[in-house]
Amino acid sequence: MKRVKEQIKYLALLAICLLSGCSDFLDSYNPSAVTDDFYNTKEGQQKLLTDINARYRNVFNTGELQYYGTDIYMAISEEPAERMFNGYDKTFNSTAPIVGDYWKVLYKIVQESNILLNRCTPDIAGSDYTSLTAQARFFRAMAYYYLVETFGPVPLLTEENTSVIQQAERTGEQAIYTFIITELNDIKDKLDMTTISAGKVTNAAVIHFLGKMYLTRAYKSFAETDDFSNAATTFDLLVENPASGYALQENYAALFDENNQANSEVIWAIQYGLDKNYRGDGNPQQAQFGFNIVALEPDLFIKNQNDYSSVSRKYWVNPKAHELYTDPEADTRYDATFKREYYINNPDNADYGKLGIYFPRWNDKSGMSNNAKRFYPFKQDDEYVWYPQSTALPVLETASDRMPMVRKFSDTKIQWGEGGSREDVIFRLGDTYLLCAEAYLGAGNKKLALERINSIRKRAAKDATAYEAMKLTDLDINVIMDERARELMGEHDRWFDLKRTQTLLTRVPAYNPFVVKYDNLNKNHLVRPIPQDERNKVDGLSQNEGY
């Protein structure tokens, strides 16, 4: 606990570095205002890990690369970034700040990891040497995963950089995956399986990520013959091992109860908390998937975080995604994910306390409004009423973008408009089960694939009767992707999941109306452009095809 408090204090000192403009990604980089000698000490190396962990907030908060351009999410406008990342239109180019910032933060993680690994010795770290170096290798491997999946071949840097690099070669994807998997195998079983320090990397996180790397490589042209089977058996080290300390929560709603954080299903989560000095801008999840209820309905609603989150409608859940919940009454994930009833909390309104807005379940065609002041059925005259798909701009102009908010990430412990305090769950056991099902399917063992995915559906079903109706007897990769959408709605990596499973080019045009409108999605978009600013500074960074 003492160490956690010290790290929290240190994060406040890092704020200047985290928010200031930094130099080129390959520059010699001093990660804070302290002297370079500080990183020759155990304390300095522990602080490097804190810094690296904090940087992953930026990685997972880059929603343009997580949500845009996918099947179940879409942009709310046709601004330049939305046209590029959500619609893959012909303006998509290497000067987009989003790719430049993403590239830089990932390479800062690489450099800080290399500093720690270069300077950490058993004499300096003592009994913590294995833990410190294993965590640094984990974070570096993860950075390279997001780099190679986002940009394709990238420079593979494994040593501390002490001078400005003006020349760099892009290392091929096969070599980078070999490096990642070798690193993870080397540190497997070097860390405790669980931890009392929330947010600390554990052996379970290494196992989950290693399985995901085998699984991702299994789809590549350079796949090894046992990648699918290795992925499955690796995931099963968590799925089939009660002694691991991890278990599915009994019901889906409990999994996301804000008073049940760091529960038995959480493998690794990035921490925020209520301390404003520590949480920085905060976890944005609670404010991203919905509509600005106070601005659109000021007569009914006032700003009260305990009632409704301050939502900026940054990303829309595609209305078609609702239809993936084939029986939203039987599947408890639907009501646990989406908030459909909004009670009037404006004390000046004569109907204070009564139902103000009601969204029925998407398949409810009864017309029953429950006497709500505002009633929005899913469709009207065969057209979507909830955030219509035809084009975004008229929707914004008419302020008709009302929709069920994603409630999974509700945060009532903060003030209206503040950054979120809840942990950001990156790896959880429910995802491990689904990845395991995908791995067994790829390995040709459909029986075990069905067992893994049906375990998730059983947890989702409201009762035994519902489960019998929901239980799968056959599956393919699209069935798995549908299930991932239901189970992981609003969580991370949808774009990367689509790329991994080779379904991005087929599923996205079937769901995302902007992709259809611009009609430009092609295989070149399976990687993003190398940032032009980096290419201007470093020789050898050739551009990806089509940009």
mmCIF file of C-alpha atoms in Angstrom, residues 1-13 43 46-47 50 278:
data_model
loop_
_atom_site.group_PDB
_atom_site.id
_atom_site.type_symbol
_atom_site.label_atom_id
_atom_site.label_comp_id
_atom_site.label_asym_id
_atom_site.label_seq_id
_atom_site.Cartn_x
_atom_site.Cartn_y
_atom_site.Cartn_z
ATOM 1 C CA MET A 1 0.000 0.000 0.000
ATOM 2 C CA LYS A 2 2.881 2.344 0.848
ATOM 3 C CA ARG A 3 4.390 1.759 -2.588
ATOM 4 C CA VAL A 4 1.047 2.445 -4.291
ATOM 5 C CA LYS A 5 0.740 5.770 -2.427
ATOM 6 C CA GLU A 6 4.271 6.730 -3.429
ATOM 7 C CA GLN A 7 3.458 5.933 -7.057
ATOM 8 C CA ILE A 8 0.315 8.052 -6.878
ATOM 9 C CA LYS A 9 2.378 11.002 -5.654
ATOM 10 C CA TYR A 10 4.880 10.432 -8.438
ATOM 11 C CA LEU A 11 2.155 10.538 -11.080
ATOM 12 C CA ALA A 12 1.422 14.113 -10.094
ATOM 13 C CA LEU A 13 5.054 14.977 -10.887
ATOM 14 C CA GLU A 43 13.248 3.882 -6.807
ATOM 15 C CA GLN A 46 9.908 1.613 -9.976
ATOM 16 C CA LYS A 47 8.798 5.084 -11.015
ATOM 17 C CA THR A 50 4.433 3.871 -12.932
ATOM 18 C CA TYR A 278 -3.585 10.779 -9.816
#
